[in-house]
Amino acid sequence: MPDYDPNNIFAKIIRGELPCHKVYEDDRVLVFLDIMPRAPGHALVIPKNAARNILDVDPDDLAHVARIAQKVARAGMQVFDADGITVQQFNENAGGQVVFHLHMHVIPRKENVAMKPPATEKEKPDVLADQARRLAAAMQTL
Ligand code: AMP
């Protein structure tokens, strides 16, 4: 497996070199909205420590990512009046991974509504800002 690249796009977001629509942050994880959401409220949960994917992540970081993904899922159910949640996590090119910093997708779903194909359409920044604000508020109640 290739080494972790500290210049990947999510590492730049963690360092504050690129913007994101932040939903939640603690000392170990950052949660923000996917800019090309597969459904409204599509969030990404990432560890702050360097990890390419599930193959090299510190198990405690992975456990914390999962713990926070559960909270994001519960918040997504409320905020988007969802009927379900899809959680996805891809590893290496063959596993569907495009950005090589570990991330868990948390995607609110409605009954009988298909997800958009990956990386099709950029959501408007004001829509993402509003969704991130509502998800962040819901996270505080959980
Ligand atoms: P994957 O590595 O296949 O799990 O996909 C990477 C995901 O990151 C895709 O869903 C992209 O839409 C998303 N993405 C790429 N760049 C950004 C960014 N700057 N901010 C938020 N999401 C991003």
Short mmCIF file of C-alpha atoms and ligand atoms in Angstrom, two decimals:
data_model
loop_
_atom_site.label_atom_id
_atom_site.label_comp_id
_atom_site.label_asym_id
_atom_site.label_seq_id
_atom_site.Cartn_x
_atom_site.Cartn_y
_atom_site.Cartn_z
CA MET A 1 0.00 0.00 0.00
CA PRO A 2 1.35 3.50 -0.81
CA ASP A 3 2.37 5.81 2.04
CA TYR A 4 -0.03 8.40 3.45
CA ASP A 5 0.11 11.61 1.39
CA PRO A 6 -0.05 14.63 3.76
CA ASN A 7 -1.17 16.81 0.85
CA ASN A 8 -4.42 14.96 0.19
CA ILE A 9 -7.50 17.20 0.17
CA PHE A 10 -8.86 16.09 3.56
CA ALA A 11 -5.48 16.65 5.25
CA LYS A 12 -5.61 20.21 3.90
CA ILE A 13 -9.13 20.61 5.32
CA ILE A 14 -7.93 19.37 8.74
CA ARG A 15 -5.06 21.89 8.67
CA GLY A 16 -7.48 24.67 7.71
CA GLU A 17 -5.80 25.21 4.34
CA LEU A 18 -9.07 24.45 2.51
CA PRO A 19 -12.62 25.31 3.65
CA CYS A 20 -15.35 22.87 4.59
CA HIS A 21 -18.95 22.95 5.80
CA LYS A 22 -18.21 21.76 9.33
CA VAL A 23 -20.79 19.77 11.28
CA TYR A 24 -18.78 18.62 14.31
CA GLU A 25 -15.24 18.59 15.65
CA ASP A 26 -13.47 17.19 18.69
CA ASP A 27 -9.83 16.46 19.44
CA ARG A 28 -9.84 13.30 17.28
CA VAL A 29 -12.41 13.67 14.49
CA LEU A 30 -13.81 16.21 12.07
CA VAL A 31 -17.22 15.92 10.39
CA PHE A 32 -18.15 17.98 7.34
CA LEU A 33 -20.52 17.78 4.38
CA ASP A 34 -19.57 16.12 1.11
CA ILE A 35 -19.46 18.80 -1.61
CA MET A 36 -20.95 16.38 -4.14
CA PRO A 37 -23.62 14.77 -1.95
CA ARG A 38 -25.25 11.54 -3.02
CA ALA A 39 -28.31 12.64 -1.00
CA PRO A 40 -29.11 15.71 1.14
CA GLY A 41 -27.12 15.68 4.38
CA HIS A 42 -24.32 13.44 3.07
CA ALA A 43 -21.59 13.84 5.71
CA LEU A 44 -18.01 12.62 5.99
CA VAL A 45 -16.46 11.59 9.31
CA ILE A 46 -12.67 11.63 9.34
CA PRO A 47 -9.97 11.09 11.97
CA LYS A 48 -7.63 14.04 12.53
CA ASN A 49 -4.62 11.75 12.72
CA ALA A 50 -3.07 10.68 9.43
CA ALA A 51 -4.60 7.45 8.12
CA ARG A 52 -4.90 6.40 4.50
CA ASN A 53 -7.80 4.00 5.12
CA ILE A 54 -9.00 1.08 7.24
CA LEU A 55 -5.78 -0.80 6.58
CA ASP A 56 -3.49 1.59 8.47
CA VAL A 57 -5.77 3.57 10.81
CA ASP A 58 -5.14 3.42 14.55
CA PRO A 59 -7.93 1.14 15.91
CA ASP A 60 -8.85 3.69 18.60
CA ASP A 61 -9.25 6.38 15.94
CA LEU A 62 -11.39 4.01 13.88
CA ALA A 63 -13.56 3.27 16.93
CA HIS A 64 -14.02 7.00 17.56
CA VAL A 65 -14.89 7.63 13.91
CA ALA A 66 -17.56 4.92 14.21
CA ARG A 67 -18.86 6.38 17.49
CA ILE A 68 -19.25 9.81 15.93
CA ALA A 69 -20.69 8.36 12.71
CA GLN A 70 -23.49 6.89 14.83
CA LYS A 71 -24.26 10.36 16.22
CA VAL A 72 -24.18 11.87 12.74
CA ALA A 73 -26.55 9.13 11.57
CA ARG A 74 -28.99 9.89 14.38
CA ALA A 75 -28.76 13.63 13.66
CA GLY A 76 -29.30 12.96 9.94
CA MET A 77 -32.44 10.96 10.65
CA GLN A 78 -33.90 13.93 12.56
CA VAL A 79 -32.77 16.82 10.40
CA PHE A 80 -33.57 15.27 7.01
CA ASP A 81 -36.62 13.33 8.19
CA ALA A 82 -34.84 10.29 6.79
CA ASP A 83 -36.19 6.75 6.57
CA GLY A 84 -32.75 5.20 6.77
CA ILE A 85 -29.00 5.81 6.64
CA THR A 86 -26.35 4.42 4.32
CA VAL A 87 -22.82 4.21 5.75
CA GLN A 88 -20.00 3.65 3.26
CA GLN A 89 -16.24 3.44 3.66
CA PHE A 90 -13.92 2.65 0.73
CA ASN A 91 -10.34 1.38 0.79
CA GLU A 92 -7.75 1.75 -1.98
CA ASN A 93 -8.51 2.31 -5.63
CA ALA A 94 -9.81 -1.23 -6.10
CA GLY A 95 -12.13 -0.68 -3.14
CA GLY A 96 -13.59 2.51 -4.62
CA GLN A 97 -11.52 5.02 -2.62
CA VAL A 98 -10.81 8.35 -4.32
CA VAL A 99 -9.51 10.54 -1.46
CA PHE A 100 -6.77 8.80 0.48
CA HIS A 101 -7.50 9.95 4.02
CA LEU A 102 -9.83 7.58 5.86
CA HIS A 103 -13.46 8.72 5.79
CA MET A 104 -16.83 7.27 6.61
CA HIS A 105 -19.76 8.46 4.49
CA VAL A 106 -23.02 8.92 6.43
CA ILE A 107 -25.89 9.41 3.99
CA PRO A 108 -29.52 10.05 5.00
CA ARG A 109 -31.93 8.11 2.78
CA LYS A 110 -35.60 8.38 1.86
CA GLU A 111 -37.71 5.34 0.99
CA ASN A 112 -37.61 4.60 -2.77
CA VAL A 113 -35.18 7.46 -3.56
CA ALA A 114 -31.96 6.29 -5.21
CA MET A 115 -28.64 7.90 -4.31
CA LYS A 116 -27.13 10.13 -6.99
CA PRO A 117 -24.12 8.56 -8.69
CA PRO A 118 -20.79 9.52 -7.04
CA ALA A 119 -19.20 12.87 -7.89
CA THR A 120 -21.93 14.09 -10.23
CA GLU A 121 -23.06 17.49 -9.00
CA LYS A 122 -21.60 20.10 -6.63
CA GLU A 123 -24.18 21.32 -4.12
CA LYS A 124 -24.63 25.09 -3.71
CA PRO A 125 -22.52 26.49 -0.84
CA ASP A 126 -25.51 28.21 0.82
CA VAL A 127 -27.47 24.92 0.82
CA LEU A 128 -24.51 23.08 2.39
CA ALA A 129 -24.01 25.85 4.95
CA ASP A 130 -27.65 25.63 6.05
CA GLN A 131 -27.57 21.82 6.23
CA ALA A 132 -24.30 21.84 8.20
CA ARG A 133 -25.74 24.35 10.68
CA ARG A 134 -28.86 22.22 11.23
CA LEU A 135 -26.87 18.99 11.60
CA ALA A 136 -24.46 20.67 14.01
CA ALA A 137 -27.36 21.85 16.16
CA ALA A 138 -28.88 18.34 16.19
CA MET A 139 -25.50 16.82 17.16
CA GLN A 140 -25.48 18.98 20.29
CA THR A 141 -28.72 17.44 21.50
CA LEU A 142 -27.48 13.83 21.16
P1 AMP B 1 -14.30 8.20 -1.76
O1 AMP B 1 -12.79 8.37 -1.55
O2 AMP B 1 -14.62 7.35 -2.95
O3 AMP B 1 -15.00 7.73 -0.53
O4 AMP B 1 -14.90 9.61 -2.16
C1 AMP B 1 -14.41 10.84 -1.71
C2 AMP B 1 -15.57 11.77 -1.42
O5 AMP B 1 -15.04 13.03 -1.07
C3 AMP B 1 -16.55 12.00 -2.58
O6 AMP B 1 -17.86 11.70 -2.13
C4 AMP B 1 -16.37 13.49 -2.90
O7 AMP B 1 -17.58 14.08 -3.32
C5 AMP B 1 -15.87 14.04 -1.59
N1 AMP B 1 -15.07 15.24 -1.68
C6 AMP B 1 -14.03 15.49 -2.52
N2 AMP B 1 -13.51 16.70 -2.28
C7 AMP B 1 -14.21 17.23 -1.24
C8 AMP B 1 -14.13 18.45 -0.52
N3 AMP B 1 -13.23 19.41 -0.80
N4 AMP B 1 -15.02 18.68 0.49
C9 AMP B 1 -15.95 17.73 0.79
N5 AMP B 1 -16.06 16.55 0.14
C10 AMP B 1 -15.20 16.30 -0.86
#
